[in-house]
Amino acid sequence: MAGRKYGLDLGTNYVKIYDNIRKNILVEKNMIAVRKKKEIVAAGDAAYEIYEKVSDNIVIKHPVRDGVIADVDPMGKLFDYLLKKLNCSNSMMRHNEFYLAVPSSITEVEKRAFFSLVNYSTYKTHNASIVEKPVAAALGEGLDVKRAGGIMVVDMGADTTEISIIALGGIVLSRLIKTGGNTINEAICNEVKLAHNMIIGYKTAEYLKLTLGSAVPTMAEPVTVYGRDLITGLPVHVPIPASLVFQCILTVLDPVLGAMRSLLERTPPELNNDIFDHGIYVTGGTSQIPNLERLIASRTRMKVNMSSHPQESVVKGLDVIMNSYELSDLAFSVRESAFY
């Protein structure tokens, strides 16, 4: 009996699961609320709704940090919860296959955790394979990763940014930088605290980033937000200018731009020619910052191709691999993996 194939992109902020039978993508917040260490109060988007609003006896956990599974047990519970939403049954699990996207620049132990998530969950199966995330992202953008020419992909996530040079189906050079959208939120929180003596929450910082965020200076009107006065402890509201958010974004993105230039300097000349001709491909949730392509182009002096579906590039690439015999060698099973 044939089972389903699932493509999993376990991001820091979101879990994306592609079901190749229904041809749909389930997207939920990568968050779980737990009471007394084991009782699940809420998971996914429901957990995000109560984030920063719960009492001390409920703990909000983020199972993925810096692109890897940091807390296996909560991730397993969230994984089971999401598969139930997809109507995945225990009786069919031995026939199902899972393709998991993982960063290329992580350790063998960190890669093993992705296999363990599937093998030891409620839905036990050993039909699990991993795919390097930059390769999946490139395929999701419709690129031919098996050609001899070089492809530069920048995947900008919540906690990490992975910059990769791809040729002949493999990673030639790669750099994983621990900075992303969440780093920008933290920078906004800190800057508001320093500039206005006001403490704001993560959701408020996210709102400021989405409302005023830009990779180049803008003349947007200030946005008033509420927080807690650092001195009196009382609720206050303060107008936040766009310039504050811009400076936070620029400060966080500077190391990313420097790493892109550094990687290009180390790239073999023949591959550099191809990258120069076709440009840099940018994807990932953080790449949705307005005017980001202008900032990257000004620093690298190269053409920049922004994804039209940045949060779905990886799972769309997994779908391409799942349905192509010619690309099946881009996925590695437990037996084929050198780190097992």
PDB file of C-alpha atoms in Angstrom, residues 8-173:
ATOM      1  CA  LEU A   8       9.309  19.244   6.402  1.00  0.00           C
ATOM      2  CA  ASP A   9      10.953  22.623   6.862  1.00  0.00           C
ATOM      3  CA  LEU A  10      11.446  23.114  10.604  1.00  0.00           C
ATOM      4  CA  GLY A  11      12.212  26.794  10.945  1.00  0.00           C
ATOM      5  CA  THR A  12      12.742  28.734  14.158  1.00  0.00           C
ATOM      6  CA  ASN A  13       9.494  30.688  13.781  1.00  0.00           C
ATOM      7  CA  TYR A  14       7.429  28.429  11.540  1.00  0.00           C
ATOM      8  CA  VAL A  15       7.010  24.749  10.736  1.00  0.00           C
ATOM      9  CA  LYS A  16       6.102  24.106   7.113  1.00  0.00           C
ATOM     10  CA  ILE A  17       4.874  20.640   6.079  1.00  0.00           C
ATOM     11  CA  TYR A  18       4.098  19.778   2.457  1.00  0.00           C
ATOM     12  CA  ASP A  19       1.666  16.916   1.781  1.00  0.00           C
ATOM     13  CA  ASN A  20       2.317  15.603  -1.727  1.00  0.00           C
ATOM     14  CA  ILE A  21      -1.095  13.890  -1.979  1.00  0.00           C
ATOM     15  CA  ARG A  22      -3.225  16.889  -1.070  1.00  0.00           C
ATOM     16  CA  LYS A  23      -0.700  19.297  -2.646  1.00  0.00           C
ATOM     17  CA  ASN A  24      -0.991  21.764   0.216  1.00  0.00           C
ATOM     18  CA  ILE A  25       1.397  23.339   2.721  1.00  0.00           C
ATOM     19  CA  LEU A  26       0.553  23.439   6.416  1.00  0.00           C
ATOM     20  CA  VAL A  27       2.192  26.456   8.078  1.00  0.00           C
ATOM     21  CA  GLU A  28       2.115  26.857  11.865  1.00  0.00           C
ATOM     22  CA  LYS A  29       4.145  28.741  14.450  1.00  0.00           C
ATOM     23  CA  ASN A  30       6.997  26.625  15.867  1.00  0.00           C
ATOM     24  CA  MET A  31       5.876  27.101  19.446  1.00  0.00           C
ATOM     25  CA  ILE A  32       4.272  24.992  22.159  1.00  0.00           C
ATOM     26  CA  ALA A  33       2.777  25.944  25.544  1.00  0.00           C
ATOM     27  CA  VAL A  34       3.285  23.413  28.350  1.00  0.00           C
ATOM     28  CA  ARG A  35       1.955  23.231  31.918  1.00  0.00           C
ATOM     29  CA  LYS A  36       3.736  21.153  34.601  1.00  0.00           C
ATOM     30  CA  LYS A  37       6.420  20.146  32.059  1.00  0.00           C
ATOM     31  CA  LYS A  38       4.202  17.667  30.172  1.00  0.00           C
ATOM     32  CA  GLU A  39       0.614  18.909  29.809  1.00  0.00           C
ATOM     33  CA  ILE A  40       0.165  20.604  26.432  1.00  0.00           C
ATOM     34  CA  VAL A  41      -1.923  23.777  26.746  1.00  0.00           C
ATOM     35  CA  ALA A  42      -1.584  24.989  23.158  1.00  0.00           C
ATOM     36  CA  ALA A  43       0.564  24.301  20.106  1.00  0.00           C
ATOM     37  CA  GLY A  44       1.449  26.045  16.868  1.00  0.00           C
ATOM     38  CA  ASP A  45      -0.530  29.207  16.077  1.00  0.00           C
ATOM     39  CA  ALA A  46      -2.637  28.747  19.217  1.00  0.00           C
ATOM     40  CA  ALA A  47       0.514  28.896  21.358  1.00  0.00           C
ATOM     41  CA  TYR A  48       1.590  32.127  19.642  1.00  0.00           C
ATOM     42  CA  GLU A  49      -1.784  33.693  20.452  1.00  0.00           C
ATOM     43  CA  ILE A  50      -1.118  33.316  24.193  1.00  0.00           C
ATOM     44  CA  TYR A  51       2.612  34.117  23.973  1.00  0.00           C
ATOM     45  CA  GLU A  52       3.644  36.854  26.438  1.00  0.00           C
ATOM     46  CA  LYS A  53       0.188  36.653  28.047  1.00  0.00           C
ATOM     47  CA  VAL A  54       0.393  33.491  30.200  1.00  0.00           C
ATOM     48  CA  SER A  55       0.955  32.983  33.936  1.00  0.00           C
ATOM     49  CA  ASP A  56       4.150  31.546  35.416  1.00  0.00           C
ATOM     50  CA  ASN A  57       2.803  27.980  35.535  1.00  0.00           C
ATOM     51  CA  ILE A  58       2.649  27.829  31.723  1.00  0.00           C
ATOM     52  CA  VAL A  59       5.924  27.759  29.794  1.00  0.00           C
ATOM     53  CA  ILE A  60       6.135  28.706  26.114  1.00  0.00           C
ATOM     54  CA  LYS A  61       8.828  26.636  24.412  1.00  0.00           C
ATOM     55  CA  HIS A  62      10.636  27.246  21.125  1.00  0.00           C
ATOM     56  CA  PRO A  63      11.868  23.775  20.047  1.00  0.00           C
ATOM     57  CA  VAL A  64      14.126  25.044  17.232  1.00  0.00           C
ATOM     58  CA  ARG A  65      16.974  27.483  17.843  1.00  0.00           C
ATOM     59  CA  ASP A  66      19.629  28.667  15.401  1.00  0.00           C
ATOM     60  CA  GLY A  67      18.207  26.397  12.703  1.00  0.00           C
ATOM     61  CA  VAL A  68      18.537  23.126  14.669  1.00  0.00           C
ATOM     62  CA  ILE A  69      16.340  21.161  17.066  1.00  0.00           C
ATOM     63  CA  ALA A  70      17.282  22.435  20.509  1.00  0.00           C
ATOM     64  CA  ASP A  71      14.539  20.658  22.504  1.00  0.00           C
ATOM     65  CA  VAL A  72      13.602  17.270  21.043  1.00  0.00           C
ATOM     66  CA  ASP A  73      10.668  16.380  23.314  1.00  0.00           C
ATOM     67  CA  PRO A  74       8.569  19.548  22.676  1.00  0.00           C
ATOM     68  CA  MET A  75       9.426  19.347  18.974  1.00  0.00           C
ATOM     69  CA  GLY A  76       8.174  15.746  18.920  1.00  0.00           C
ATOM     70  CA  LYS A  77       4.902  16.768  20.572  1.00  0.00           C
ATOM     71  CA  LEU A  78       4.406  19.612  18.110  1.00  0.00           C
ATOM     72  CA  PHE A  79       5.305  17.299  15.211  1.00  0.00           C
ATOM     73  CA  ASP A  80       2.639  14.785  16.322  1.00  0.00           C
ATOM     74  CA  TYR A  81       0.080  17.583  16.709  1.00  0.00           C
ATOM     75  CA  LEU A  82       0.686  18.901  13.184  1.00  0.00           C
ATOM     76  CA  LEU A  83       0.555  15.444  11.598  1.00  0.00           C
ATOM     77  CA  LYS A  84      -2.832  14.877  13.243  1.00  0.00           C
ATOM     78  CA  LYS A  85      -4.030  18.084  11.584  1.00  0.00           C
ATOM     79  CA  LEU A  86      -2.962  16.533   8.276  1.00  0.00           C
ATOM     80  CA  ASN A  87      -4.981  13.372   9.109  1.00  0.00           C
ATOM     81  CA  CYS A  88      -1.881  11.204   9.147  1.00  0.00           C
ATOM     82  CA  SER A  89      -2.754   7.841  10.759  1.00  0.00           C
ATOM     83  CA  ASN A  90      -0.566   5.391  12.697  1.00  0.00           C
ATOM     84  CA  SER A  91      -1.583   2.449  10.525  1.00  0.00           C
ATOM     85  CA  MET A  92      -0.231   4.132   7.414  1.00  0.00           C
ATOM     86  CA  MET A  93       3.015   5.442   8.870  1.00  0.00           C
ATOM     87  CA  ARG A  94       5.226   2.548   7.823  1.00  0.00           C
ATOM     88  CA  HIS A  95       4.328   3.361   4.209  1.00  0.00           C
ATOM     89  CA  ASN A  96       4.908   7.112   4.506  1.00  0.00           C
ATOM     90  CA  GLU A  97       8.124   8.937   3.638  1.00  0.00           C
ATOM     91  CA  PHE A  98       9.534  12.095   5.197  1.00  0.00           C
ATOM     92  CA  TYR A  99      11.970  14.543   3.629  1.00  0.00           C
ATOM     93  CA  LEU A 100      13.521  16.967   6.095  1.00  0.00           C
ATOM     94  CA  ALA A 101      15.398  20.118   5.099  1.00  0.00           C
ATOM     95  CA  VAL A 102      18.460  20.766   7.276  1.00  0.00           C
ATOM     96  CA  PRO A 103      21.107  23.518   7.203  1.00  0.00           C
ATOM     97  CA  SER A 104      24.302  22.352   5.509  1.00  0.00           C
ATOM     98  CA  SER A 105      26.611  23.890   8.110  1.00  0.00           C
ATOM     99  CA  ILE A 106      25.532  21.947  11.212  1.00  0.00           C
ATOM    100  CA  THR A 107      27.186  19.116  13.130  1.00  0.00           C
ATOM    101  CA  GLU A 108      26.531  15.390  12.734  1.00  0.00           C
ATOM    102  CA  VAL A 109      24.825  15.264  16.125  1.00  0.00           C
ATOM    103  CA  GLU A 110      22.494  18.103  15.148  1.00  0.00           C
ATOM    104  CA  LYS A 111      21.627  16.335  11.884  1.00  0.00           C
ATOM    105  CA  ARG A 112      20.915  13.117  13.782  1.00  0.00           C
ATOM    106  CA  ALA A 113      18.244  14.930  15.823  1.00  0.00           C
ATOM    107  CA  PHE A 114      16.185  15.465  12.664  1.00  0.00           C
ATOM    108  CA  PHE A 115      16.136  11.708  11.985  1.00  0.00           C
ATOM    109  CA  SER A 116      15.294  10.990  15.620  1.00  0.00           C
ATOM    110  CA  LEU A 117      12.321  13.338  15.462  1.00  0.00           C
ATOM    111  CA  VAL A 118      10.637  11.123  12.872  1.00  0.00           C
ATOM    112  CA  ASN A 119      11.933   7.733  14.023  1.00  0.00           C
ATOM    113  CA  TYR A 120      10.892   8.097  17.665  1.00  0.00           C
ATOM    114  CA  SER A 121       7.698  10.120  17.358  1.00  0.00           C
ATOM    115  CA  THR A 122       4.205   8.692  17.853  1.00  0.00           C
ATOM    116  CA  TYR A 123       4.155   8.189  14.088  1.00  0.00           C
ATOM    117  CA  LYS A 124       7.131   5.856  13.934  1.00  0.00           C
ATOM    118  CA  THR A 125       8.756   5.324  10.558  1.00  0.00           C
ATOM    119  CA  HIS A 126      12.282   4.785   9.252  1.00  0.00           C
ATOM    120  CA  ASN A 127      11.504   6.189   5.796  1.00  0.00           C
ATOM    121  CA  ALA A 128      13.204   9.494   6.515  1.00  0.00           C
ATOM    122  CA  SER A 129      15.674  11.388   4.357  1.00  0.00           C
ATOM    123  CA  ILE A 130      17.403  14.733   4.734  1.00  0.00           C
ATOM    124  CA  VAL A 131      18.028  17.364   2.084  1.00  0.00           C
ATOM    125  CA  GLU A 132      20.437  20.276   2.413  1.00  0.00           C
ATOM    126  CA  LYS A 133      18.336  23.390   2.883  1.00  0.00           C
ATOM    127  CA  PRO A 134      20.140  25.616   0.336  1.00  0.00           C
ATOM    128  CA  VAL A 135      19.666  22.962  -2.355  1.00  0.00           C
ATOM    129  CA  ALA A 136      15.949  22.654  -1.547  1.00  0.00           C
ATOM    130  CA  ALA A 137      15.569  26.463  -1.582  1.00  0.00           C
ATOM    131  CA  ALA A 138      17.236  26.685  -5.002  1.00  0.00           C
ATOM    132  CA  LEU A 139      14.958  23.983  -6.418  1.00  0.00           C
ATOM    133  CA  GLY A 140      11.956  25.786  -4.939  1.00  0.00           C
ATOM    134  CA  GLU A 141      13.009  28.846  -6.936  1.00  0.00           C
ATOM    135  CA  GLY A 142      13.038  26.776 -10.120  1.00  0.00           C
ATOM    136  CA  LEU A 143      16.834  26.680 -10.464  1.00  0.00           C
ATOM    137  CA  ASP A 144      18.787  23.833 -12.036  1.00  0.00           C
ATOM    138  CA  VAL A 145      21.090  22.833  -9.184  1.00  0.00           C
ATOM    139  CA  LYS A 146      22.764  20.051 -11.184  1.00  0.00           C
ATOM    140  CA  ARG A 147      24.281  22.281 -13.815  1.00  0.00           C
ATOM    141  CA  ALA A 148      27.994  22.973 -13.716  1.00  0.00           C
ATOM    142  CA  GLY A 149      27.514  26.713 -13.260  1.00  0.00           C
ATOM    143  CA  GLY A 150      27.525  28.299  -9.831  1.00  0.00           C
ATOM    144  CA  ILE A 151      24.393  29.423  -7.974  1.00  0.00           C
ATOM    145  CA  MET A 152      24.490  31.712  -4.940  1.00  0.00           C
ATOM    146  CA  VAL A 153      21.550  31.311  -2.549  1.00  0.00           C
ATOM    147  CA  VAL A 154      20.984  33.415   0.571  1.00  0.00           C
ATOM    148  CA  ASP A 155      18.348  31.931   2.902  1.00  0.00           C
ATOM    149  CA  MET A 156      17.408  34.502   5.553  1.00  0.00           C
ATOM    150  CA  GLY A 157      15.550  32.906   8.443  1.00  0.00           C
ATOM    151  CA  ALA A 158      14.471  33.960  11.925  1.00  0.00           C
ATOM    152  CA  ASP A 159      17.611  32.963  13.844  1.00  0.00           C
ATOM    153  CA  THR A 160      20.094  32.217  11.065  1.00  0.00           C
ATOM    154  CA  THR A 161      21.119  33.287   7.587  1.00  0.00           C
ATOM    155  CA  GLU A 162      22.734  30.637   5.381  1.00  0.00           C
ATOM    156  CA  ILE A 163      24.791  31.783   2.400  1.00  0.00           C
ATOM    157  CA  SER A 164      25.687  29.019  -0.064  1.00  0.00           C
ATOM    158  CA  ILE A 165      27.380  28.462  -3.410  1.00  0.00           C
ATOM    159  CA  ILE A 166      25.848  25.476  -5.243  1.00  0.00           C
ATOM    160  CA  ALA A 167      27.189  23.607  -8.279  1.00  0.00           C
ATOM    161  CA  LEU A 168      26.551  20.106  -9.696  1.00  0.00           C
ATOM    162  CA  GLY A 169      23.951  19.354  -7.011  1.00  0.00           C
ATOM    163  CA  GLY A 170      26.261  20.001  -4.060  1.00  0.00           C
ATOM    164  CA  ILE A 171      27.389  22.762  -1.726  1.00  0.00           C
ATOM    165  CA  VAL A 172      30.740  24.198  -2.835  1.00  0.00           C
ATOM    166  CA  LEU A 173      30.961  26.824  -0.086  1.00  0.00           C
TER     167      LEU A 173
END
